[in-house]
Coordinates of C-alpha atoms in Angstrom, one line a residue:
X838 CA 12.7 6.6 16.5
X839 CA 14.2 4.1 14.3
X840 CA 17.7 5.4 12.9
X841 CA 17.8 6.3 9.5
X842 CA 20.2 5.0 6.6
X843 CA 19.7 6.9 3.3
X844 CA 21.1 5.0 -0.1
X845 CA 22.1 7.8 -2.5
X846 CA 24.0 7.7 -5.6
X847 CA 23.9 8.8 -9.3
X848 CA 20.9 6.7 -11.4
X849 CA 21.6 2.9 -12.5
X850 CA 24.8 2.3 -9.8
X851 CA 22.4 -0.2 -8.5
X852 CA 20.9 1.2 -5.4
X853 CA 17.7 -0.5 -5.7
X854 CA 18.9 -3.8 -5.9
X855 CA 21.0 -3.0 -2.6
X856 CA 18.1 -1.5 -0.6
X857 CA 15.7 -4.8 -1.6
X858 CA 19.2 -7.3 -0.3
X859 CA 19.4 -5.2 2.9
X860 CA 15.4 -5.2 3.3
X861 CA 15.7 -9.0 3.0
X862 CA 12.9 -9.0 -0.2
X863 CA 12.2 -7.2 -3.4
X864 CA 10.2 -3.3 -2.1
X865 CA 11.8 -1.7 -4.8
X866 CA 11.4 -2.1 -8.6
X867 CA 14.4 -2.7 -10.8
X868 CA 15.5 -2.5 -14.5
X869 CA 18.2 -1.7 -16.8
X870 CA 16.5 1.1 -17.5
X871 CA 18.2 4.4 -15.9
X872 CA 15.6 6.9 -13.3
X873 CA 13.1 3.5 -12.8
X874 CA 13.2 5.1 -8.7
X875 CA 11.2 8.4 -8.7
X876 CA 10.5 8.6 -4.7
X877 CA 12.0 7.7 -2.2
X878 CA 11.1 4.6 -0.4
X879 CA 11.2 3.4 3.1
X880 CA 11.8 -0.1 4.5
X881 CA 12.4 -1.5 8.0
X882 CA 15.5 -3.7 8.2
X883 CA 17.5 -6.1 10.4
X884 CA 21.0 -5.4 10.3
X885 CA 23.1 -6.8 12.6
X886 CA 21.0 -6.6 15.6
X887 CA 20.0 -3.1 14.7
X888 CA 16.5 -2.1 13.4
X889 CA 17.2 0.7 11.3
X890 CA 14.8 2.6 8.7
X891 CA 16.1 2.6 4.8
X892 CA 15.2 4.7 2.2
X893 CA 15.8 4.0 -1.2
X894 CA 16.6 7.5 -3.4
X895 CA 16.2 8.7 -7.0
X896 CA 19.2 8.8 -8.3
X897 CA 21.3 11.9 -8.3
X898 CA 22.1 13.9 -11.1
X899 CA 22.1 17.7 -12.5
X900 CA 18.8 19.3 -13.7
X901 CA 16.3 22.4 -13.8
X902 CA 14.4 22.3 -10.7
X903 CA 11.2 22.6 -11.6
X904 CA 11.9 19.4 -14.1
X905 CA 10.9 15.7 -13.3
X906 CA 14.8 15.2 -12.6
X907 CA 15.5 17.9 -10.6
X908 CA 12.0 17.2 -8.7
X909 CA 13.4 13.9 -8.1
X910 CA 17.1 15.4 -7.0
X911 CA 15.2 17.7 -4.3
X912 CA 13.4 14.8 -3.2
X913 CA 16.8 13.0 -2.7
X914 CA 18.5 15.6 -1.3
X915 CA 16.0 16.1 1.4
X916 CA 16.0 12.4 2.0
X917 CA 19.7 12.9 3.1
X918 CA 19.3 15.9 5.1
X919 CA 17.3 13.6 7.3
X920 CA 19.9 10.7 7.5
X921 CA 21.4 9.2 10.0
X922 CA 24.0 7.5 7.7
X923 CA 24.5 7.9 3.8
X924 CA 25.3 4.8 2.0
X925 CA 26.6 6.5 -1.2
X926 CA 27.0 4.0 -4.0
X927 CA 29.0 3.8 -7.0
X928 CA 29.6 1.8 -9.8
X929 CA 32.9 -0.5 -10.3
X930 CA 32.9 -1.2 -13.6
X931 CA 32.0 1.9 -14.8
X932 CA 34.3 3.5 -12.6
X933 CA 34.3 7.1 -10.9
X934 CA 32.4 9.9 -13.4
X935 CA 32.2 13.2 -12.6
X936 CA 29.1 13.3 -11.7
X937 CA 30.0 10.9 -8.7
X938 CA 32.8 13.4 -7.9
X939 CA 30.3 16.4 -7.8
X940 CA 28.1 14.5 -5.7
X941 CA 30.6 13.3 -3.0
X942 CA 31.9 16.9 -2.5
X943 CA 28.3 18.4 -2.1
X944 CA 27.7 15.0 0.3
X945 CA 31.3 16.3 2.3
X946 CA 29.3 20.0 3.0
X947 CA 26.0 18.0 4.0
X948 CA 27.8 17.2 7.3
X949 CA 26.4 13.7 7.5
X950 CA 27.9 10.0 8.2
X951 CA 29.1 9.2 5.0
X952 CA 29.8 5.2 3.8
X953 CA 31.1 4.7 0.1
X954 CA 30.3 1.5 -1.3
X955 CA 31.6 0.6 -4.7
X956 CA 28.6 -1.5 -6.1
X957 CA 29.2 -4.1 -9.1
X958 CA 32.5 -5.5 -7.9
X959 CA 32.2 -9.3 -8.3
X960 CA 35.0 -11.3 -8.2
X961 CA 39.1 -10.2 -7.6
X962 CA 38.9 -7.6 -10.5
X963 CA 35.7 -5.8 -8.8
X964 CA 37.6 -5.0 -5.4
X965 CA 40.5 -4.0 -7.2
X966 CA 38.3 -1.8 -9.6
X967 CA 36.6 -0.5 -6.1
X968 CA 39.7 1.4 -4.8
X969 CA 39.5 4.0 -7.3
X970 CA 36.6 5.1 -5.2
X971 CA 39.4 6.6 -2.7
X972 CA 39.8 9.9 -4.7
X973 CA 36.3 11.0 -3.9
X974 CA 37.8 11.9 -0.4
X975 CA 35.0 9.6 1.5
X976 CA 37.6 7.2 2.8
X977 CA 38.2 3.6 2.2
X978 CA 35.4 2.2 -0.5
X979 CA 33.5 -1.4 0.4
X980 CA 33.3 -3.4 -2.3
X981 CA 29.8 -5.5 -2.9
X982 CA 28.0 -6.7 -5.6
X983 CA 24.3 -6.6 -4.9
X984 CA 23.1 -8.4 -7.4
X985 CA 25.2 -11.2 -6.8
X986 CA 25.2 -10.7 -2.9
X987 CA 28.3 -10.3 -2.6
X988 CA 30.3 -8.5 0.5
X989 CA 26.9 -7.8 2.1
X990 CA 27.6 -9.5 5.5
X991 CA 30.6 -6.7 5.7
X992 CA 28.4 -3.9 4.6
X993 CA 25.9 -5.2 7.4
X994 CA 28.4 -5.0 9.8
X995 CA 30.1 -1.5 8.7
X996 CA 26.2 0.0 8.8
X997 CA 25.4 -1.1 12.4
X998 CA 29.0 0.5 13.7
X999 CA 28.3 3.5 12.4
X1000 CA 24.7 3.9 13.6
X1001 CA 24.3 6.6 16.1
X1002 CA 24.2 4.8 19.9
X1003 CA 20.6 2.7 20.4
X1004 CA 17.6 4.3 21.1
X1005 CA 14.4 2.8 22.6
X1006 CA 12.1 2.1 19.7
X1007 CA 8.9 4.3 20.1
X1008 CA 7.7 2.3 16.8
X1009 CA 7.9 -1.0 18.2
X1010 CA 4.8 -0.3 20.8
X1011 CA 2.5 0.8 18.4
X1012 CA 1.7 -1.6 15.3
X1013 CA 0.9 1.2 12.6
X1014 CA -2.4 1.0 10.5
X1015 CA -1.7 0.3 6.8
X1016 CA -3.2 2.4 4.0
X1017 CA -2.5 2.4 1.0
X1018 CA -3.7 5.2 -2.1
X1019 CA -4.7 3.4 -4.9
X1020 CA -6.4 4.8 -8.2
X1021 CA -6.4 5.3 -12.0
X1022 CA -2.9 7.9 -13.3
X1023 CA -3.3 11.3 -13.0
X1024 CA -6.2 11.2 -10.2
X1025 CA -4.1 12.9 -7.6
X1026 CA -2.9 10.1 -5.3
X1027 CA 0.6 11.6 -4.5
X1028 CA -0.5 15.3 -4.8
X1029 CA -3.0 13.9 -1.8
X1030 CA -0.2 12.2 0.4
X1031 CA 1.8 15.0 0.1
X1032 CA -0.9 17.2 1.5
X1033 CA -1.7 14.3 4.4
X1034 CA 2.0 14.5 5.7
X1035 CA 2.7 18.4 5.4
X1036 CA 5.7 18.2 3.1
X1037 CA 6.3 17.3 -0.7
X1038 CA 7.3 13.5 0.1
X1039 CA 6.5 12.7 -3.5
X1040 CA 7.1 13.8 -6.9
X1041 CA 4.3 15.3 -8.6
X1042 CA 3.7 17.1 -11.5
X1043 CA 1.5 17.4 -14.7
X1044 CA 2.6 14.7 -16.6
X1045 CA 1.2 11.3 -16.0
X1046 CA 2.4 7.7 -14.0
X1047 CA 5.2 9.9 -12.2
X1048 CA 4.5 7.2 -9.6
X1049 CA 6.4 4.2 -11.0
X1050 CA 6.4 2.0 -7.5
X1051 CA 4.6 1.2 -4.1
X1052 CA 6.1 4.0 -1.8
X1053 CA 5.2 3.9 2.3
X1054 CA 5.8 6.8 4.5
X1055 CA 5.2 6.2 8.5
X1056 CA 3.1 9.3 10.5
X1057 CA 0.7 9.7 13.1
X1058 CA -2.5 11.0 13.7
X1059 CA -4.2 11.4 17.4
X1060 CA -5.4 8.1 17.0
X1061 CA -1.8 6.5 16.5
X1062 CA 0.8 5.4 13.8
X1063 CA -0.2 4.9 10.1
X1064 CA 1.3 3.5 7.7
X1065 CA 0.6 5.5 4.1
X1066 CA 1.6 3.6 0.9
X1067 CA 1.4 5.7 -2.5
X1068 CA 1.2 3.6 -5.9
X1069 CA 1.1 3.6 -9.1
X1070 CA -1.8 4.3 -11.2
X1071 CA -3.9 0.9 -12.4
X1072 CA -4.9 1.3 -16.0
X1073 CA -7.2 -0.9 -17.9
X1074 CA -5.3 -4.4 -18.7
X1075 CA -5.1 -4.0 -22.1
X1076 CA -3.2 -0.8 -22.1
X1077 CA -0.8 -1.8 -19.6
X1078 CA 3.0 -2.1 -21.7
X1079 CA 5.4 -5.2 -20.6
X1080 CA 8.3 -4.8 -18.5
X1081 CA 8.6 -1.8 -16.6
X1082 CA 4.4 -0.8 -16.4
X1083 CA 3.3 -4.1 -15.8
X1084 CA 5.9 -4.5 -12.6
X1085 CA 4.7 -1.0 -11.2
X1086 CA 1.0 -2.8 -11.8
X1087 CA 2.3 -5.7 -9.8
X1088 CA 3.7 -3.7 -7.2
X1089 CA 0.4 -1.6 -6.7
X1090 CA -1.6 -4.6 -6.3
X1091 CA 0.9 -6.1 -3.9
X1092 CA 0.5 -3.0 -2.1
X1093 CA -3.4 -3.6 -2.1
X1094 CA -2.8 -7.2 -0.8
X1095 CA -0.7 -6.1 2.3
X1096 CA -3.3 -2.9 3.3
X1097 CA -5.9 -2.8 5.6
X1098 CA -7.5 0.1 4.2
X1099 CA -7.7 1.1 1.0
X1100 CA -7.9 5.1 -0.6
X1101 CA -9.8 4.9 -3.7
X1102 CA -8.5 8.2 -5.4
X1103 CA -11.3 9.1 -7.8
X1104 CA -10.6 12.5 -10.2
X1105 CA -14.2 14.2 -9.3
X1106 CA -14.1 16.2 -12.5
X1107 CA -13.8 12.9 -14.8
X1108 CA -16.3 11.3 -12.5
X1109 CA -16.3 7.6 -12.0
X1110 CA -15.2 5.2 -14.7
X1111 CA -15.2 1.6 -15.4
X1112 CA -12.0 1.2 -14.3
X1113 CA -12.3 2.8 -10.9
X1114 CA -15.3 0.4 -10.6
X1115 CA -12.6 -2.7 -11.5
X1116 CA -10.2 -1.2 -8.3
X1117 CA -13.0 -1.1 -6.0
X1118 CA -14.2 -4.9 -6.9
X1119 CA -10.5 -5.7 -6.2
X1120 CA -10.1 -3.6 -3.3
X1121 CA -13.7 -6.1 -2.4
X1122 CA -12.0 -9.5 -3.7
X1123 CA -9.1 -9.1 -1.3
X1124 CA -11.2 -7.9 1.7
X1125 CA -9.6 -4.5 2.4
X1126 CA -11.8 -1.4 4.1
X1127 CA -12.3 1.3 1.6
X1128 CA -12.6 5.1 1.4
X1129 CA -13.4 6.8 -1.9
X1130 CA -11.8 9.8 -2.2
X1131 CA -12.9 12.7 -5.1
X1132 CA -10.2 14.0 -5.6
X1133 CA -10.1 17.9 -7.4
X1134 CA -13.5 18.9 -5.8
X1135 CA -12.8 22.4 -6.1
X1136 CA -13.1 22.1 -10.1
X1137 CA -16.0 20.7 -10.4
X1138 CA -19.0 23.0 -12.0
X1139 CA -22.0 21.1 -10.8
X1140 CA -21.5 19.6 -7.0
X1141 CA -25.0 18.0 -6.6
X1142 CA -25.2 16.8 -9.9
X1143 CA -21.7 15.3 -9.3
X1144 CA -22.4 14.1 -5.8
X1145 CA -25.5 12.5 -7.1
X1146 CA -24.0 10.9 -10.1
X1147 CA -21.1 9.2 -7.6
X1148 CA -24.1 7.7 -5.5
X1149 CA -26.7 6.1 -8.0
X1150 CA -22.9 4.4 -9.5
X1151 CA -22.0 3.2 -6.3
X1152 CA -25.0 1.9 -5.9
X1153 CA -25.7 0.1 -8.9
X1154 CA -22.4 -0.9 -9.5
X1155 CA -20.9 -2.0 -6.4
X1156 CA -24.1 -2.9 -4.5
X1157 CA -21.0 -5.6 -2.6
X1158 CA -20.0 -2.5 -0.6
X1159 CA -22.9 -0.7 0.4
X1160 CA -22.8 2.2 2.2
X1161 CA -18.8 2.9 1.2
X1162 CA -17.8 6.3 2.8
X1163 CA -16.8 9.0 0.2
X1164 CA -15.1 12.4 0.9
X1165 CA -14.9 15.2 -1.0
X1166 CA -11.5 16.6 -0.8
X1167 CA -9.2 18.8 -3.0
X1168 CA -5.6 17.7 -2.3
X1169 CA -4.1 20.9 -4.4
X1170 CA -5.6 22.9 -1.9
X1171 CA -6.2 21.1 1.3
X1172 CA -10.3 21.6 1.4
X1173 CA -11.7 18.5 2.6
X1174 CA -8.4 16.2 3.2
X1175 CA -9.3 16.7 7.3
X1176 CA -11.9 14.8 7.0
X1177 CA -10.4 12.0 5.0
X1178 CA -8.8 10.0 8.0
X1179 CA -11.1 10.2 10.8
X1180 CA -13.3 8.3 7.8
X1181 CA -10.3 5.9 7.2
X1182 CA -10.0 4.9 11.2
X1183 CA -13.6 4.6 11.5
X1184 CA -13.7 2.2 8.3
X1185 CA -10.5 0.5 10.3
X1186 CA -13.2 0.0 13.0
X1187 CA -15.8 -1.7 11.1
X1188 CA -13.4 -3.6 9.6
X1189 CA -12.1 -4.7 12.9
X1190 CA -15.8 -5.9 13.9
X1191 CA -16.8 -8.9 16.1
X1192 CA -20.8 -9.6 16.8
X1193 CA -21.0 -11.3 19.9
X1194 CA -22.1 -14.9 19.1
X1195 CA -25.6 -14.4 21.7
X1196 CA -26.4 -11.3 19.4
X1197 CA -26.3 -12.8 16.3
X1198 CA -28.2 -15.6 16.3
X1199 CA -30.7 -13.7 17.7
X1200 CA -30.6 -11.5 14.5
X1201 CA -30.2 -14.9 12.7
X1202 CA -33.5 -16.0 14.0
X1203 CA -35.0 -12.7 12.8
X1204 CA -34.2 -13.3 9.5
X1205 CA -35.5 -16.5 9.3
X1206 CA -38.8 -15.5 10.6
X1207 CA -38.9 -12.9 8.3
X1208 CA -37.8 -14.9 4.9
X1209 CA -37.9 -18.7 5.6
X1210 CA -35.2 -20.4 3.9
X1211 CA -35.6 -21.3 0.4
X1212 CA -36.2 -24.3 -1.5
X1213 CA -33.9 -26.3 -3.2
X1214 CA -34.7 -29.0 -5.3
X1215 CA -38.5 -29.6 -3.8
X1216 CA -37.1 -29.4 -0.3
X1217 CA -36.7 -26.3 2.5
X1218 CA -32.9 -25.7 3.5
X1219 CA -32.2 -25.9 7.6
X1220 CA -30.2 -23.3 8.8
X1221 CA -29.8 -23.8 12.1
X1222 CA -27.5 -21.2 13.8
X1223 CA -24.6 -19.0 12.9
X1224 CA -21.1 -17.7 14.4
X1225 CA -18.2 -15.8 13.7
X1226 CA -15.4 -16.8 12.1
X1227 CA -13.1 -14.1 12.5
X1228 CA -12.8 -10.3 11.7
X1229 CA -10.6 -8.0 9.4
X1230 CA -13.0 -8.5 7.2
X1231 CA -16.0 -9.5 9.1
X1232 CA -16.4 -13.5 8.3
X1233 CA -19.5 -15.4 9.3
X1234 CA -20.4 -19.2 9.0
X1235 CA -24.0 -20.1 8.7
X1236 CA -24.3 -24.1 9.8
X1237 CA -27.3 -26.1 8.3
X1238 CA -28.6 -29.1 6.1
X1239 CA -27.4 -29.0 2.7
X1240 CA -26.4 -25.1 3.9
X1241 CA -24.0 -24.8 1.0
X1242 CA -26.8 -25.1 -1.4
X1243 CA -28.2 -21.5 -0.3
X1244 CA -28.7 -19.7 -3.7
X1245 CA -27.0 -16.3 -4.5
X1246 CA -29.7 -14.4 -3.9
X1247 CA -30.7 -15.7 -0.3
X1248 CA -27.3 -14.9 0.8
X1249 CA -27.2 -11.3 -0.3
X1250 CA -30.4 -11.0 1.6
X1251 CA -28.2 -12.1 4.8
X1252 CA -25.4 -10.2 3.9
X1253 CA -27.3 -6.9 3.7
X1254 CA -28.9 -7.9 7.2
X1255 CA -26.1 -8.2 8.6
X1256 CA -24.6 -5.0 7.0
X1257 CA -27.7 -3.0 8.8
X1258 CA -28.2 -4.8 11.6
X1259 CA -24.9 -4.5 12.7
X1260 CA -23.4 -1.0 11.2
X1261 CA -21.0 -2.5 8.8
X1262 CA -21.0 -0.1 6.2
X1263 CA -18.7 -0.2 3.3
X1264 CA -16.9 -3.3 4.2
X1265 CA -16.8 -6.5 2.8
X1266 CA -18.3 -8.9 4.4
X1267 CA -17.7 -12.7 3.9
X1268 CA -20.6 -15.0 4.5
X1269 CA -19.5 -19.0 4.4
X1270 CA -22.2 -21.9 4.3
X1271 CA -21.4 -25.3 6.0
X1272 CA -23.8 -28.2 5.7
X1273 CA -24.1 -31.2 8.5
X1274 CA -23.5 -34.8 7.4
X1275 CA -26.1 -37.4 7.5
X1276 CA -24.2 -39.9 9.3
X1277 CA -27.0 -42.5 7.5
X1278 CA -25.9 -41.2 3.8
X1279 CA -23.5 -44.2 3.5
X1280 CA -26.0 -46.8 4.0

């Protein structure tokens, strides 16, 4: 196992902007604005020769415990129970509060590695400003400015020689599957993930968009290591606010980008909407596998009616992705969620799909014989034979005169026999026509 280095610190010291220097690019969001981190988030970095795990906290602060804060200090606090090292960051300029002093005694009972870096000390007044960090008893402060990327070679440095001694890394053998949870707020996406891993990983709660950024969390099933991303809920466009929403949009799409699965999270009560629709066709566009989840099955009144209601929508609607798995789950109380990745590694499968070449023309004959090729402009379109390109999704190439001229509705009829011919189910698959050049045309 990777070793782990947990940033902690009271909100807005700048702990975000010093996870995304030492991950080497920007996983976490950041603002001005105080309590933008809810969960904690994870990132494998380089430092100094050492491959160590990060994990970017909510900040720290007193509150109720069953508030949003004092959710969000649990979640921290566990964070560092599992540390390797704490990097415990405070601000410069502002210097120490006592909120900083009530956290660095409660860090001294943790009984954990302990590194206190005094963030936002640019220049020859920041270091100065740094050594008032030597009262909270956590010995000598490191001055850095993360923003500016200053002092982070020595941080680096001061990380790796205080890792535990090097381990054999279990992670490396394995490449992890990548899913990621994507739906509309409020469907239950981190209720769900909680209830995949065992443990409350991620705030939840009543109150909408709790998830403000992209947050992966490593496990393993029989089959091997996954990689689970949680993400902020897609609204429709038009509703989505500047600055902080919009990046917590761009961050959940990234997340889409870099999947190779994708959890639709659908609330089954609400039943499908538009916009769910919208996430699926993107989830399409970008050529990621994809399981629909319905979410809260255990409050809905009418099953069948609901189950049948899900199926003519799919069907009419996203006719791109026939034959997309759904599973009926309730994450609240763990009926159903079983069955959720067996349907996600079978998806993986499909996804992962390669026809040998022999087969497929043979099923490209077929479906010749059965619907000639059309005409275009008077004259028959020759398709002569087929191969594939590559997989993850499934990409054929059809090669033929004037091929690229094959109109929309001749290459859905290929598309769907290749779908059912081939048991490719609820994948995209990408179909690409290349026509031959008359070497006479120039004449």
């Amino acid at each position: 196992m990777l070793p782990v280095v947990v940033i902690a610190g009271r909100p807005n010291v700048g702990k975000s902007t010093l996870f995304n220097r030492l991950a080497g690019r920007r996983f976490a969001l950041v603002a001005d604005t105080p309590g933008v981190t809810r969960d904690r988030k994870d990132a494998t970095a380089e430092l100094r020769g050492r491959t160590v795990r990060l994990v970017d906290t909510a900040g720290l602060e007193e509150s109720a415990p069953d508030s949003l804060y004092g959710r969000m200090r649990a979640s921290s606090e566990a964070a560092v129970a599992g540390a390797d090292l704490v990097v415990f960051v405070v601000d410069a300029r502002t210097g120490i509060t006592p909120a900083d002093e009530h956290f660095a005694a409660w860090l001294r009972r943790q009984g954990r590695p302990v590194l206190l870096v005094a963030n936002k000390a640019e220049g020859r007044g920041g270091a100065q400003a740094a050594m008032e960090g030597f009262s909270l008893g956590l010995g000598q402060p490191l001055a850095v400015s993360a923003e500016h990327g200053e002092g982070l070679a020595d941080l680096m440095g001061e990380i790796a020689d205080r890792l535990p001694a090097r381990q054999e890394d279990e992670d490396g053998l394995n490449r992890p599957l990548r899913l990621a949870v994507v739906g509309r707020p409020n469907a239950g996406k981190s209720t769900l993930l909680n209830r995949m891993l065992g443990e409350e990983r991620m705030i939840t709660g009543p109150e909408p968009g709790l998830t403000r950024d992209s947050v992966a969390v490593r496990f393993s099933d029989e089959e091997g290591p996954i990689e689970l991303v949680d993400t902020a809920g897609l609204r429709k466009k038009a509703r989505i606010e500047v600055g902080l929403e919009k990046m917590s949009t761009s961050s959940t799409i990234e997340a889409l980008k870099m999947a190779e699965v994708v959890v639709l999270c659908i609330d089954a009560v609400d039943g499908i909407h538009e916009q769910d629709l919208q996430i699926a066709r993107l989830i399409e566009r970008e050529g990621r596998g994809c399981v629909i989840a319905l979410n809260k099955w255990d409050a809905v009144a009418d099953r069948n009616e609901a189950r049948k209601g899900v199926s003519d929508r799919l069907e009419t609607s996203l006719a791109q992705m026939k034959g997309i798995p759904v599973v009926t789950l309730s994450a609240m109380t763990g009926a159903g969620v079983d069955k959720l990745l067996p349907a996600v590694r079978r998806i993986h499968t499909i996804w992962n799909t390669r026809v040998p070449t022999g087969e497929l023309n043979r099923w490209f004959e077929a479906a010749l014989e059965r619907h000639a090729a059309p005409l275009v402009d008077g004259r028959r379109l020759k398709l002569r034979y087929t191969t594939q390109a590559k997989a993850r999704p499934p990409t054929f190439i059809i090669f033929g005169t004037r091929a690229e001229q094959t109109p929309e509705d001749y290459r859905r009829y290929l598309v769907n026999g290749l779908r059912d011919s081939f048991n490719l189910p609820g994948t995209p698959i990408r179909l690409q026509f290349r026509g031959t050049k008359n070497p006479y045309a120039d004449e």
